[in-house]
mmCIF file of C-alpha atoms in Angstrom:
data_model
loop_
_atom_site.group_PDB
_atom_site.id
_atom_site.type_symbol
_atom_site.label_atom_id
_atom_site.label_comp_id
_atom_site.label_asym_id
_atom_site.label_seq_id
_atom_site.Cartn_x
_atom_site.Cartn_y
_atom_site.Cartn_z
ATOM 1 C CA UNK A 1 56.599 62.276 115.770
ATOM 2 C CA UNK A 2 59.930 61.585 116.639
ATOM 3 C CA UNK A 3 62.699 63.801 116.111
ATOM 4 C CA UNK A 4 65.349 61.660 113.518
ATOM 5 C CA UNK A 5 68.642 63.188 112.915
ATOM 6 C CA UNK A 6 69.818 64.158 108.937
ATOM 7 C CA UNK A 7 72.461 64.057 106.839
ATOM 8 C CA UNK A 8 75.823 65.996 106.675
ATOM 9 C CA UNK A 9 74.824 68.418 103.903
ATOM 10 C CA UNK A 10 77.845 69.623 101.852
ATOM 11 C CA UNK A 11 78.025 73.526 100.584
ATOM 12 C CA UNK A 12 80.982 74.524 98.757
ATOM 13 C CA UNK A 13 81.200 77.149 96.456
ATOM 14 C CA UNK A 14 81.802 78.306 92.511
ATOM 15 C CA UNK A 15 78.717 76.628 91.218
ATOM 16 C CA UNK A 16 77.144 78.622 88.421
ATOM 17 C CA UNK A 17 74.037 79.151 87.479
ATOM 18 C CA UNK A 18 71.880 81.187 84.404
ATOM 19 C CA UNK A 19 69.234 83.666 85.442
ATOM 20 C CA UNK A 20 67.725 83.544 81.568
ATOM 21 C CA UNK A 21 64.094 85.334 81.852
ATOM 22 C CA UNK A 22 60.588 83.239 80.772
ATOM 23 C CA UNK A 23 58.832 87.113 81.865
ATOM 24 C CA UNK A 24 57.376 89.618 80.518
ATOM 25 C CA UNK A 25 59.306 93.257 82.680
ATOM 26 C CA UNK A 26 57.019 96.151 81.724
ATOM 27 C CA UNK A 27 59.878 97.396 83.119
ATOM 28 C CA UNK A 28 62.937 96.632 80.065
ATOM 29 C CA UNK A 29 64.878 95.077 82.879
ATOM 30 C CA UNK A 30 66.704 92.284 82.351
ATOM 31 C CA UNK A 31 68.938 89.904 84.959
ATOM 32 C CA UNK A 32 71.648 88.581 84.992
ATOM 33 C CA UNK A 33 73.962 85.982 86.645
ATOM 34 C CA UNK A 34 77.015 86.679 88.303
ATOM 35 C CA UNK A 35 77.442 83.464 90.302
ATOM 36 C CA UNK A 36 76.976 81.562 93.081
ATOM 37 C CA UNK A 37 78.292 81.551 97.016
ATOM 38 C CA UNK A 38 78.323 79.082 99.025
ATOM 39 C CA UNK A 39 79.528 78.817 102.542
ATOM 40 C CA UNK A 40 82.366 77.110 101.058
ATOM 41 C CA UNK A 41 83.124 73.656 103.125
ATOM 42 C CA UNK A 42 80.803 74.641 105.348
ATOM 43 C CA UNK A 43 78.629 71.758 106.684
ATOM 44 C CA UNK A 44 75.420 71.201 109.028
ATOM 45 C CA UNK A 45 76.466 67.964 111.158
ATOM 46 C CA UNK A 46 74.750 65.102 111.879
ATOM 47 C CA UNK A 47 71.916 65.341 114.601
ATOM 48 C CA UNK A 48 70.629 68.612 113.791
ATOM 49 C CA UNK A 49 66.834 68.260 113.222
ATOM 50 C CA UNK A 50 63.273 70.514 113.378
ATOM 51 C CA UNK A 51 62.648 71.831 117.044
ATOM 52 C CA UNK A 52 59.981 71.927 119.345
ATOM 53 C CA UNK A 53 58.501 75.052 117.175
ATOM 54 C CA UNK A 54 54.838 75.237 118.617
ATOM 55 C CA UNK A 55 53.462 75.493 114.989
ATOM 56 C CA UNK A 56 50.440 77.372 115.716
ATOM 57 C CA UNK A 57 47.204 75.925 114.220
ATOM 58 C CA UNK A 58 45.630 77.529 110.831
ATOM 59 C CA UNK A 59 42.152 76.374 111.232
ATOM 60 C CA UNK A 60 40.123 75.639 113.624
ATOM 61 C CA UNK A 61 39.742 72.140 115.041
ATOM 62 C CA UNK A 62 43.772 71.761 113.132
ATOM 63 C CA UNK A 63 46.304 70.289 115.750
ATOM 64 C CA UNK A 64 49.156 72.166 115.922
ATOM 65 C CA UNK A 65 52.701 70.331 114.494
ATOM 66 C CA UNK A 66 54.944 70.559 116.932
ATOM 67 C CA UNK A 67 57.979 68.661 115.334
ATOM 68 C CA UNK A 68 59.053 67.516 112.486
ATOM 69 C CA UNK A 69 61.826 65.846 110.883
ATOM 70 C CA UNK A 70 62.886 63.817 107.642
ATOM 71 C CA UNK A 71 65.960 62.751 105.964
ATOM 72 C CA UNK A 72 67.964 65.445 103.637
ATOM 73 C CA UNK A 73 71.146 64.565 101.502
ATOM 74 C CA UNK A 74 72.680 67.087 99.456
ATOM 75 C CA UNK A 75 70.251 65.376 96.401
ATOM 76 C CA UNK A 76 71.552 64.250 92.929
ATOM 77 C CA UNK A 77 70.525 65.936 89.926
ATOM 78 C CA UNK A 78 68.838 62.925 88.677
ATOM 79 C CA UNK A 79 65.290 64.025 90.760
ATOM 80 C CA UNK A 80 63.905 60.291 90.238
ATOM 81 C CA UNK A 81 66.568 59.301 92.907
ATOM 82 C CA UNK A 82 64.786 61.344 95.301
ATOM 83 C CA UNK A 83 62.011 61.230 97.640
ATOM 84 C CA UNK A 84 61.404 64.690 99.171
ATOM 85 C CA UNK A 85 64.464 66.751 98.932
ATOM 86 C CA UNK A 86 62.843 70.629 99.713
ATOM 87 C CA UNK A 87 65.202 74.020 99.467
ATOM 88 C CA UNK A 88 63.737 77.501 100.375
ATOM 89 C CA UNK A 89 64.507 80.317 97.450
ATOM 90 C CA UNK A 90 63.937 83.890 98.846
ATOM 91 C CA UNK A 91 64.252 86.403 96.167
ATOM 92 C CA UNK A 92 65.705 89.753 98.073
ATOM 93 C CA UNK A 93 65.491 93.514 97.559
ATOM 94 C CA UNK A 94 66.152 96.482 99.236
ATOM 95 C CA UNK A 95 65.343 93.716 102.238
ATOM 96 C CA UNK A 96 68.916 92.848 103.232
ATOM 97 C CA UNK A 97 68.216 94.317 107.298
ATOM 98 C CA UNK A 98 65.656 92.238 107.311
ATOM 99 C CA UNK A 99 67.090 88.913 105.932
ATOM 100 C CA UNK A 100 69.356 88.039 108.834
ATOM 101 C CA UNK A 101 66.206 87.452 110.873
ATOM 102 C CA UNK A 102 64.338 85.512 108.592
ATOM 103 C CA UNK A 103 67.506 83.764 107.931
ATOM 104 C CA UNK A 104 68.010 82.795 111.617
ATOM 105 C CA UNK A 105 63.911 81.979 111.727
ATOM 106 C CA UNK A 106 64.164 79.546 108.959
ATOM 107 C CA UNK A 107 67.284 77.369 109.962
ATOM 108 C CA UNK A 108 65.247 74.762 112.344
ATOM 109 C CA UNK A 109 63.291 73.896 108.978
ATOM 110 C CA UNK A 110 67.102 72.559 108.507
ATOM 111 C CA UNK A 111 66.862 72.612 104.702
ATOM 112 C CA UNK A 112 68.965 74.715 102.058
ATOM 113 C CA UNK A 113 68.170 78.422 101.508
ATOM 114 C CA UNK A 114 69.200 79.756 98.120
ATOM 115 C CA UNK A 115 69.173 84.049 98.781
ATOM 116 C CA UNK A 116 69.170 85.547 95.685
ATOM 117 C CA UNK A 117 70.525 88.830 95.667
ATOM 118 C CA UNK A 118 68.344 90.992 92.705
ATOM 119 C CA UNK A 119 70.865 94.105 92.161
ATOM 120 C CA UNK A 120 70.694 95.232 95.554
ATOM 121 C CA UNK A 121 72.686 98.602 96.524
ATOM 122 C CA UNK A 122 75.929 98.603 98.058
ATOM 123 C CA UNK A 123 74.544 98.690 101.721
ATOM 124 C CA UNK A 124 71.696 95.925 100.925
ATOM 125 C CA UNK A 125 74.260 93.610 99.348
ATOM 126 C CA UNK A 126 76.699 94.038 102.097
ATOM 127 C CA UNK A 127 73.685 93.299 104.475
ATOM 128 C CA UNK A 128 72.536 89.938 101.982
ATOM 129 C CA UNK A 129 76.254 88.769 102.375
ATOM 130 C CA UNK A 130 76.168 88.710 106.388
ATOM 131 C CA UNK A 131 72.823 86.925 106.551
ATOM 132 C CA UNK A 132 73.942 84.309 104.368
ATOM 133 C CA UNK A 133 77.247 83.698 106.639
ATOM 134 C CA UNK A 134 74.846 83.255 109.495
ATOM 135 C CA UNK A 135 74.212 79.512 108.195
ATOM 136 C CA UNK A 136 76.439 76.894 106.307
ATOM 137 C CA UNK A 137 72.513 76.624 105.038
ATOM 138 C CA UNK A 138 73.039 79.158 102.611
ATOM 139 C CA UNK A 139 73.382 79.655 98.529
ATOM 140 C CA UNK A 140 74.329 82.824 97.745
ATOM 141 C CA UNK A 141 73.086 83.756 94.494
ATOM 142 C CA UNK A 142 73.711 87.448 92.942
ATOM 143 C CA UNK A 143 72.005 89.406 90.368
ATOM 144 C CA UNK A 144 74.029 91.986 88.518
ATOM 145 C CA UNK A 145 71.166 94.049 88.188
ATOM 146 C CA UNK A 146 67.739 94.480 89.432
ATOM 147 C CA UNK A 147 64.837 92.671 87.715
ATOM 148 C CA UNK A 148 62.235 91.750 89.803
ATOM 149 C CA UNK A 149 61.053 89.499 91.919
ATOM 150 C CA UNK A 150 59.769 87.351 89.618
ATOM 151 C CA UNK A 151 63.360 86.670 87.685
ATOM 152 C CA UNK A 152 64.585 86.769 90.847
ATOM 153 C CA UNK A 153 62.979 83.485 92.038
ATOM 154 C CA UNK A 154 62.977 81.806 88.923
ATOM 155 C CA UNK A 155 67.356 82.273 89.432
ATOM 156 C CA UNK A 156 67.066 80.330 92.319
ATOM 157 C CA UNK A 157 64.085 77.701 90.613
ATOM 158 C CA UNK A 158 67.064 77.389 88.203
ATOM 159 C CA UNK A 159 69.782 77.035 90.510
ATOM 160 C CA UNK A 160 67.410 74.643 92.818
ATOM 161 C CA UNK A 161 66.724 72.362 89.403
ATOM 162 C CA UNK A 162 70.292 72.167 88.746
ATOM 163 C CA UNK A 163 71.464 70.692 92.383
ATOM 164 C CA UNK A 164 67.807 68.197 92.152
ATOM 165 C CA UNK A 165 66.154 69.331 95.002
ATOM 166 C CA UNK A 166 62.378 68.137 94.160
ATOM 167 C CA UNK A 167 60.265 71.272 95.739
ATOM 168 C CA UNK A 168 61.407 75.148 96.230
ATOM 169 C CA UNK A 169 59.867 77.050 99.549
ATOM 170 C CA UNK A 170 59.092 80.569 98.241
ATOM 171 C CA UNK A 171 59.178 82.556 101.117
ATOM 172 C CA UNK A 172 59.956 86.815 100.759
ATOM 173 C CA UNK A 173 62.665 88.335 102.435
ATOM 174 C CA UNK A 174 60.909 91.508 104.391
ATOM 175 C CA UNK A 175 59.714 88.848 107.558
ATOM 176 C CA UNK A 176 55.851 89.183 107.226
ATOM 177 C CA UNK A 177 55.181 85.818 107.579
ATOM 178 C CA UNK A 178 55.014 83.555 110.550
ATOM 179 C CA UNK A 179 58.414 81.325 109.930
ATOM 180 C CA UNK A 180 56.873 78.869 112.091
ATOM 181 C CA UNK A 181 54.531 77.343 109.714
ATOM 182 C CA UNK A 182 57.293 76.449 107.357
ATOM 183 C CA UNK A 183 57.690 73.182 109.458
ATOM 184 C CA UNK A 184 53.659 72.289 108.995
ATOM 185 C CA UNK A 185 53.757 73.579 104.805
ATOM 186 C CA UNK A 186 56.615 71.338 104.603
ATOM 187 C CA UNK A 187 54.907 68.349 106.012
ATOM 188 C CA UNK A 188 52.041 69.035 103.979
ATOM 189 C CA UNK A 189 54.400 69.302 100.828
ATOM 190 C CA UNK A 190 55.902 65.916 101.673
ATOM 191 C CA UNK A 191 52.599 64.089 102.009
ATOM 192 C CA UNK A 192 50.895 65.639 99.134
ATOM 193 C CA UNK A 193 54.742 65.752 96.361
ATOM 194 C CA UNK A 194 52.141 66.411 92.841
ATOM 195 C CA UNK A 195 50.225 69.137 94.707
ATOM 196 C CA UNK A 196 50.840 73.078 95.633
ATOM 197 C CA UNK A 197 51.095 73.758 99.135
ATOM 198 C CA UNK A 198 50.104 77.870 99.203
ATOM 199 C CA UNK A 199 49.947 80.456 102.092
ATOM 200 C CA UNK A 200 47.216 82.934 102.640
ATOM 201 C CA UNK A 201 47.149 85.555 104.147
ATOM 202 C CA UNK A 202 45.710 85.897 108.460
ATOM 203 C CA UNK A 203 46.056 89.220 109.354
ATOM 204 C CA UNK A 204 46.691 91.012 112.935
ATOM 205 C CA UNK A 205 45.444 94.678 113.446
ATOM 206 C CA UNK A 206 48.320 96.190 111.460
ATOM 207 C CA UNK A 207 46.944 94.822 108.390
ATOM 208 C CA UNK A 208 46.293 98.366 106.006
ATOM 209 C CA UNK A 209 42.482 97.705 105.156
ATOM 210 C CA UNK A 210 42.850 98.868 101.588
ATOM 211 C CA UNK A 211 45.429 96.641 100.954
ATOM 212 C CA UNK A 212 43.448 94.202 102.924
ATOM 213 C CA UNK A 213 40.212 95.009 100.414
ATOM 214 C CA UNK A 214 42.101 95.252 96.931
ATOM 215 C CA UNK A 215 43.374 91.517 97.946
ATOM 216 C CA UNK A 216 39.976 89.799 97.951
ATOM 217 C CA UNK A 217 39.553 91.250 94.431
ATOM 218 C CA UNK A 218 42.476 90.350 92.909
ATOM 219 C CA UNK A 219 41.527 86.726 94.702
ATOM 220 C CA UNK A 220 38.387 87.056 92.790
ATOM 221 C CA UNK A 221 39.583 87.827 89.500
ATOM 222 C CA UNK A 222 42.335 84.919 89.815
ATOM 223 C CA UNK A 223 39.384 82.674 90.224
ATOM 224 C CA UNK A 224 37.321 83.657 87.080
ATOM 225 C CA UNK A 225 40.233 83.118 85.364
ATOM 226 C CA UNK A 226 41.015 79.718 86.030
ATOM 227 C CA UNK A 227 37.781 78.401 86.538
ATOM 228 C CA UNK A 228 39.476 77.332 89.648
ATOM 229 C CA UNK A 229 37.113 77.412 93.135
ATOM 230 C CA UNK A 230 40.602 75.639 94.850
ATOM 231 C CA UNK A 231 42.457 79.815 94.748
ATOM 232 C CA UNK A 232 42.222 81.219 98.416
ATOM 233 C CA UNK A 233 44.731 83.602 97.652
ATOM 234 C CA UNK A 234 46.520 84.578 94.335
ATOM 235 C CA UNK A 235 49.175 87.144 96.969
ATOM 236 C CA UNK A 236 50.991 85.093 99.226
ATOM 237 C CA UNK A 237 54.445 84.578 98.456
ATOM 238 C CA UNK A 238 54.314 81.621 100.895
ATOM 239 C CA UNK A 239 53.863 78.380 99.375
ATOM 240 C CA UNK A 240 55.829 75.157 98.127
ATOM 241 C CA UNK A 241 56.023 73.953 94.557
ATOM 242 C CA UNK A 242 56.893 70.796 92.776
ATOM 243 C CA UNK A 243 60.287 71.874 91.173
ATOM 244 C CA UNK A 244 59.104 69.499 88.229
ATOM 245 C CA UNK A 245 55.822 71.986 87.997
ATOM 246 C CA UNK A 246 58.415 75.180 87.580
ATOM 247 C CA UNK A 247 60.362 73.234 85.638
ATOM 248 C CA UNK A 248 57.853 73.011 83.099
ATOM 249 C CA UNK A 249 56.522 76.572 83.284
ATOM 250 C CA UNK A 250 60.162 77.358 82.062
ATOM 251 C CA UNK A 251 60.352 75.268 79.635
ATOM 252 C CA UNK A 252 57.147 76.014 78.170
ATOM 253 C CA UNK A 253 58.028 79.970 77.316
ATOM 254 C CA UNK A 254 55.323 81.133 79.586
ATOM 255 C CA UNK A 255 54.736 85.053 79.552
ATOM 256 C CA UNK A 256 55.190 85.724 82.934
ATOM 257 C CA UNK A 257 54.886 89.375 85.063
ATOM 258 C CA UNK A 258 58.759 89.793 86.601
ATOM 259 C CA UNK A 259 57.489 92.111 88.777
ATOM 260 C CA UNK A 260 54.038 93.175 92.245
ATOM 261 C CA UNK A 261 52.417 90.676 89.762
ATOM 262 C CA UNK A 262 54.706 87.768 89.372
ATOM 263 C CA UNK A 263 52.798 86.087 92.783
ATOM 264 C CA UNK A 264 49.074 86.389 90.576
ATOM 265 C CA UNK A 265 50.652 85.099 87.465
ATOM 266 C CA UNK A 266 52.429 82.158 87.512
ATOM 267 C CA UNK A 267 49.435 80.401 90.101
ATOM 268 C CA UNK A 268 47.066 80.576 87.538
ATOM 269 C CA UNK A 269 49.984 79.783 84.820
ATOM 270 C CA UNK A 270 49.898 76.622 86.983
ATOM 271 C CA UNK A 271 46.498 76.008 87.787
ATOM 272 C CA UNK A 272 45.532 76.481 83.878
ATOM 273 C CA UNK A 273 48.294 73.293 83.574
ATOM 274 C CA UNK A 274 46.171 70.992 85.848
ATOM 275 C CA UNK A 275 47.808 71.617 89.143
ATOM 276 C CA UNK A 276 45.924 70.945 92.333
ATOM 277 C CA UNK A 277 46.631 73.283 95.214
ATOM 278 C CA UNK A 278 46.218 72.691 99.377
ATOM 279 C CA UNK A 279 45.504 76.392 100.803
ATOM 280 C CA UNK A 280 46.566 77.032 104.336
ATOM 281 C CA UNK A 281 46.667 79.844 106.405
ATOM 282 C CA UNK A 282 49.901 81.645 107.809
ATOM 283 C CA UNK A 283 49.988 84.456 109.724
ATOM 284 C CA UNK A 284 50.965 87.961 108.691
ATOM 285 C CA UNK A 285 52.014 91.155 110.019
ATOM 286 C CA UNK A 286 52.950 94.161 108.754
ATOM 287 C CA UNK A 287 55.084 96.801 110.631
ATOM 288 C CA UNK A 288 55.335 100.465 110.653
ATOM 289 C CA UNK A 289 58.821 100.756 109.814
ATOM 290 C CA UNK A 290 58.335 97.995 106.675
ATOM 291 C CA UNK A 291 59.885 98.692 103.185
ATOM 292 C CA UNK A 292 57.412 98.216 100.439
ATOM 293 C CA UNK A 293 59.410 97.926 96.994
ATOM 294 C CA UNK A 294 55.260 98.466 95.169
ATOM 295 C CA UNK A 295 55.222 101.611 93.005
ATOM 296 C CA UNK A 296 52.174 103.097 92.731
ATOM 297 C CA UNK A 297 51.524 104.077 88.954
ATOM 298 C CA UNK A 298 54.076 101.956 87.611
ATOM 299 C CA UNK A 299 53.277 98.402 89.449
ATOM 300 C CA UNK A 300 49.002 99.170 88.930
ATOM 301 C CA UNK A 301 49.257 99.833 85.091
ATOM 302 C CA UNK A 302 51.586 96.775 85.537
ATOM 303 C CA UNK A 303 49.048 94.692 86.766
ATOM 304 C CA UNK A 304 45.941 95.775 84.686
ATOM 305 C CA UNK A 305 48.092 94.718 81.811
ATOM 306 C CA UNK A 306 48.633 91.433 83.586
ATOM 307 C CA UNK A 307 45.340 90.377 84.571
ATOM 308 C CA UNK A 308 44.171 91.761 80.707
ATOM 309 C CA UNK A 309 46.142 89.337 79.232
ATOM 310 C CA UNK A 310 45.452 86.881 81.553
ATOM 311 C CA UNK A 311 41.399 87.455 80.911
ATOM 312 C CA UNK A 312 42.500 86.821 77.464
ATOM 313 C CA UNK A 313 44.393 83.736 78.483
ATOM 314 C CA UNK A 314 41.043 81.808 80.021
ATOM 315 C CA UNK A 315 39.156 83.253 76.743
ATOM 316 C CA UNK A 316 41.773 81.045 74.566
ATOM 317 C CA UNK A 317 41.611 77.633 76.912
ATOM 318 C CA UNK A 318 37.952 78.213 77.967
ATOM 319 C CA UNK A 319 37.857 74.146 75.822
ATOM 320 C CA UNK A 320 40.143 72.725 77.933
ATOM 321 C CA UNK A 321 38.941 74.603 81.076
ATOM 322 C CA UNK A 322 35.759 73.539 80.320
ATOM 323 C CA UNK A 323 36.298 69.677 79.868
ATOM 324 C CA UNK A 324 38.315 69.499 83.014
ATOM 325 C CA UNK A 325 35.258 71.046 84.644
ATOM 326 C CA UNK A 326 33.478 68.417 82.937
ATOM 327 C CA UNK A 327 35.783 65.415 83.966
ATOM 328 C CA UNK A 328 36.305 66.318 87.117
ATOM 329 C CA UNK A 329 32.468 66.634 87.927
#
């Protein structure tokens, strides 16, 4: 595929958004948006495009995507005028040190990055601010206090919606995911704009065995409560969502876990709503000095409550799920 240039993107400051919650937060924390800062007056010059990254193939027989580009303009708020205008949304908490590398590794995609500072301490705030200045594509969205990954992500989604982006690419700030797969995921999202493009982990030897085994329990439970065998992994924070799918979820005031249960909860709700899922592998590594935000007692209790609630949600949706299964064959 020939690499095409894309139009200049101008990102200027003093934008504001709200981070009103549609989530359940078992810790009782709430989020507040202090505004959005972008690199004022910064622009990406025409002629930038996807580089030849040698994107690896996830599955046997799948050809590697070595280059990919599409025309990007700062979208109109009327998304009906846009074909495919994606952006990254990256919630950041305690991973300020890893963020610079993540930003640098994503620049080749040539699309805006909304960095959500989820109420970090002063040291991490400085690192996040520094990372946001590495590229004019970065939009920094600071929250006053820590609210959890879910609320931080949806604060970023609301900003993306206000700017008219048609798709949101969720990626974690810890640098564990292979960023070279992003071009392939964007290509699949453009080809399948009405579907959710979900990553599932392809582990190396660094993965803790307990985490790998525990993950499969979560995946089986999610398939059970959704009656959806297409779900391959519910914990991988590497997904491309149609913006309108997230917008409908926000408007429905769905009860969604704001913290460690978020990735499972949101995918289950979107499956219940009838959104189709495509799954592709992404390499995941676990550095020995990596920082985890998982809190053993608090988060295990919260996740258990989330799964109980989802099971109840399945029961009340049985007629709807049954009809869907019948008509889909």
